[in-house]
XYZ file of N, CA and C in Angstrom:
273
model
N 96.287 -102.547 -120.097
C 95.766 -102.870 -118.590
C 96.499 -101.674 -118.008
N 95.765 -100.867 -117.200
C 96.429 -99.764 -116.398
C 97.170 -100.075 -114.959
N 97.907 -99.514 -114.369
C 98.394 -99.548 -113.172
C 97.548 -99.184 -112.056
N 97.795 -99.961 -111.158
C 96.946 -99.487 -109.757
C 97.848 -98.943 -108.879
N 97.657 -97.677 -107.898
C 98.451 -97.280 -107.045
C 97.758 -97.117 -105.679
N 98.246 -97.686 -104.698
C 97.915 -97.539 -103.319
C 98.610 -95.932 -102.776
N 97.574 -95.287 -102.230
C 97.925 -93.870 -101.603
C 97.710 -93.853 -100.286
N 98.534 -93.427 -99.489
C 98.291 -93.410 -97.879
C 98.571 -91.847 -97.526
N 97.454 -91.600 -96.895
C 97.539 -90.076 -96.600
C 97.414 -90.041 -94.860
N 98.380 -89.392 -94.133
C 98.423 -89.491 -92.782
C 98.865 -88.169 -92.318
N 97.943 -87.430 -91.316
C 98.199 -86.168 -90.692
C 97.030 -85.900 -89.604
N 97.273 -84.594 -89.036
C 96.164 -84.336 -88.173
C 94.881 -83.919 -88.809
N 93.863 -84.213 -88.398
C 92.655 -84.363 -88.968
C 92.349 -82.734 -89.163
N 91.751 -82.240 -90.082
C 91.327 -80.892 -90.463
C 90.269 -80.751 -91.867
N 89.637 -79.810 -92.054
C 88.805 -79.646 -93.197
C 89.802 -79.692 -94.468
N 89.282 -80.245 -95.232
C 89.722 -80.022 -96.826
C 90.854 -81.278 -97.354
N 91.196 -82.050 -96.244
C 92.201 -83.353 -96.697
C 91.756 -84.106 -97.958
N 90.483 -84.463 -97.753
C 89.936 -85.376 -98.923
C 89.987 -84.623 -100.127
N 89.461 -83.192 -100.115
C 89.202 -82.344 -101.021
C 90.483 -82.248 -102.008
N 91.600 -81.625 -101.147
C 92.699 -81.330 -101.798
C 93.361 -82.434 -102.476
N 93.325 -83.841 -101.785
C 94.090 -85.122 -102.439
C 93.118 -85.253 -103.786
N 91.897 -85.265 -103.554
C 91.100 -85.829 -104.698
C 91.065 -84.903 -105.749
N 91.286 -83.429 -105.475
C 91.522 -82.625 -106.648
C 92.944 -82.547 -107.517
N 93.877 -83.082 -106.786
C 95.178 -83.281 -107.189
C 95.082 -84.530 -108.221
N 94.373 -85.362 -107.751
C 94.178 -86.701 -108.261
C 93.487 -86.562 -109.738
N 92.589 -85.693 -109.518
C 91.725 -85.467 -110.788
C 92.800 -84.332 -111.675
N 93.523 -83.429 -111.342
C 94.238 -82.833 -112.017
C 95.327 -83.896 -112.678
N 95.806 -84.883 -112.187
C 96.723 -85.785 -112.748
C 96.064 -86.955 -113.563
N 94.813 -86.782 -113.719
C 93.969 -87.856 -114.397
C 94.151 -89.060 -113.884
N 94.214 -89.291 -112.539
C 94.198 -90.644 -111.674
C 92.659 -90.750 -111.283
N 92.040 -91.972 -111.543
C 90.991 -92.304 -111.081
C 90.706 -93.144 -109.708
N 89.932 -92.605 -108.867
C 89.644 -93.298 -107.528
C 88.797 -94.836 -107.664
N 89.693 -95.796 -107.336
C 88.963 -97.121 -107.585
C 88.071 -97.476 -106.020
N 88.762 -97.045 -104.970
C 88.333 -97.334 -103.722
C 89.171 -96.533 -102.703
N 88.094 -95.900 -101.573
C 88.856 -95.079 -100.689
C 88.466 -95.248 -99.304
N 88.971 -95.421 -98.310
C 88.668 -95.371 -96.919
C 89.340 -94.474 -96.076
N 88.602 -93.903 -95.003
C 89.471 -92.984 -93.955
C 89.013 -93.342 -92.610
N 89.710 -92.843 -91.644
C 89.276 -92.845 -90.467
C 90.072 -91.808 -89.503
N 89.372 -91.341 -88.297
C 89.941 -90.474 -87.672
C 90.156 -91.256 -86.364
N 91.388 -91.030 -85.976
C 91.628 -91.769 -84.574
C 91.635 -90.776 -83.339
N 91.810 -91.509 -82.400
C 91.885 -90.371 -81.101
C 93.112 -89.475 -81.204
N 92.725 -88.328 -80.638
C 93.624 -87.093 -80.721
C 93.854 -86.491 -82.038
N 92.535 -86.731 -82.914
C 92.428 -85.935 -84.339
C 93.555 -86.703 -85.475
N 93.869 -87.862 -85.384
C 94.967 -88.243 -86.468
C 94.080 -89.049 -87.495
N 94.348 -88.534 -88.795
C 93.555 -88.814 -89.677
C 94.429 -89.868 -90.452
N 93.914 -90.631 -91.083
C 94.244 -91.752 -92.108
C 93.503 -92.056 -93.127
N 93.923 -91.918 -94.397
C 93.113 -92.472 -95.466
C 93.940 -93.213 -96.607
N 93.359 -94.366 -97.240
C 93.894 -95.115 -97.854
C 93.252 -95.169 -99.302
N 93.596 -94.953 -100.148
C 93.185 -95.064 -101.877
C 93.720 -95.804 -102.832
N 92.875 -96.538 -103.267
C 93.426 -97.191 -104.391
C 93.156 -96.669 -106.033
N 94.037 -96.182 -106.683
C 93.532 -95.460 -107.796
C 94.195 -96.133 -108.889
N 93.717 -95.638 -110.250
C 93.733 -96.070 -111.621
C 94.743 -95.121 -112.243
N 95.854 -95.734 -112.820
C 96.878 -94.734 -113.702
C 97.063 -95.451 -114.845
N 97.659 -94.651 -115.963
C 98.011 -95.278 -117.133
C 99.009 -96.337 -117.075
N 99.151 -97.215 -117.844
C 100.535 -98.114 -117.560
C 101.683 -97.477 -117.473
N 102.802 -97.997 -116.806
C 103.988 -97.526 -116.683
C 104.074 -96.005 -116.085
N 103.003 -95.483 -115.408
C 103.309 -94.363 -114.657
C 104.242 -94.058 -113.751
N 105.025 -92.919 -113.953
C 106.211 -92.669 -112.947
C 105.577 -92.408 -111.836
N 105.901 -93.462 -110.641
C 105.167 -92.893 -109.356
C 106.068 -92.084 -108.848
N 107.350 -92.145 -108.726
C 108.283 -90.981 -108.049
C 107.873 -89.613 -108.490
N 107.485 -89.664 -109.736
C 106.872 -87.946 -110.422
C 105.732 -87.818 -109.621
N 104.986 -88.838 -109.585
C 103.642 -88.532 -108.842
C 103.972 -88.108 -107.613
N 104.522 -88.803 -106.660
C 105.261 -88.274 -105.467
C 105.495 -86.889 -105.348
N 106.458 -86.449 -106.238
C 106.780 -85.092 -106.368
C 105.607 -83.975 -106.470
N 104.803 -84.534 -107.329
C 103.231 -83.660 -107.675
C 102.610 -83.536 -106.383
N 102.929 -84.545 -105.234
C 101.896 -84.477 -104.212
C 102.633 -83.467 -103.109
N 104.092 -83.223 -103.251
C 104.673 -82.182 -102.265
C 103.846 -80.986 -101.973
N 103.382 -80.405 -102.798
C 102.617 -79.150 -102.457
C 101.425 -79.398 -101.966
N 100.764 -80.283 -102.195
C 99.679 -80.610 -101.372
C 99.871 -80.987 -99.953
N 101.192 -81.733 -99.547
C 101.664 -81.915 -98.449
C 101.928 -80.697 -97.517
N 102.688 -79.744 -98.286
C 102.873 -78.503 -97.551
C 101.796 -77.772 -97.381
N 100.841 -77.551 -98.381
C 99.379 -77.074 -98.342
C 98.694 -77.116 -96.730
N 98.537 -78.485 -96.881
C 97.471 -79.077 -95.996
C 98.092 -79.799 -94.539
N 99.468 -79.782 -94.491
C 100.006 -80.547 -93.416
C 99.955 -81.968 -93.244
N 99.918 -82.734 -94.372
C 99.789 -84.294 -94.313
C 100.999 -84.679 -95.027
N 101.228 -86.059 -94.672
C 102.160 -86.775 -95.847
C 101.397 -87.707 -96.619
N 101.752 -87.837 -97.848
C 101.092 -88.583 -98.866
C 102.329 -89.417 -99.406
N 101.882 -90.868 -99.358
C 102.668 -92.023 -99.642
C 102.025 -92.840 -101.128
N 103.027 -92.877 -102.185
C 102.507 -93.674 -103.224
C 103.209 -94.956 -103.288
N 102.592 -95.990 -103.549
C 103.293 -96.989 -103.962
C 102.348 -98.035 -104.976
N 103.190 -98.798 -105.903
C 102.289 -99.525 -106.963
C 101.690 -100.852 -106.153
N 100.588 -101.105 -106.828
C 99.798 -102.245 -106.047
C 100.412 -103.294 -105.782
N 101.251 -103.692 -106.566
C 102.003 -104.990 -106.567
C 103.466 -104.851 -105.373
N 103.797 -103.687 -105.194
C 104.562 -103.488 -104.359
C 104.019 -103.677 -102.749
N 102.890 -102.723 -102.727
C 102.013 -102.886 -101.427
C 101.481 -104.140 -101.159
N 101.207 -104.968 -102.067
C 100.928 -106.477 -101.983
C 102.119 -107.154 -101.225
N 103.188 -106.879 -101.849
C 104.469 -107.810 -101.688
C 104.832 -107.406 -100.265
N 104.740 -106.448 -99.833
C 105.361 -105.912 -98.290
C 104.281 -106.565 -97.345
N 102.869 -106.746 -97.717
C 101.997 -107.230 -96.636
C 101.527 -108.621 -96.708
N 102.290 -109.291 -97.360
C 102.390 -110.723 -97.438
C 102.473 -111.454 -96.134
N 101.586 -112.554 -95.776
C 101.979 -113.128 -94.591
C 103.319 -113.913 -94.629
């Protein structure tokens, strides 16, 4: 069974955010299962993705891979294992 990772992207809205993030995911052989995005007032962009990764994927290593994307397009990218995300958001 593969791991599932929640990816959150936040920044100022601009052309190319989805393209750059999804290109990086493709390079890393990560499959997008679900994606949602919203542009709030004042051009605040937020996107949450659920991706599938090979079992025991090094999430810290993946986070490092996204540093170049963050710098290139001026966003923050956060990665969490799905189980950690769910545990943090339980009522």
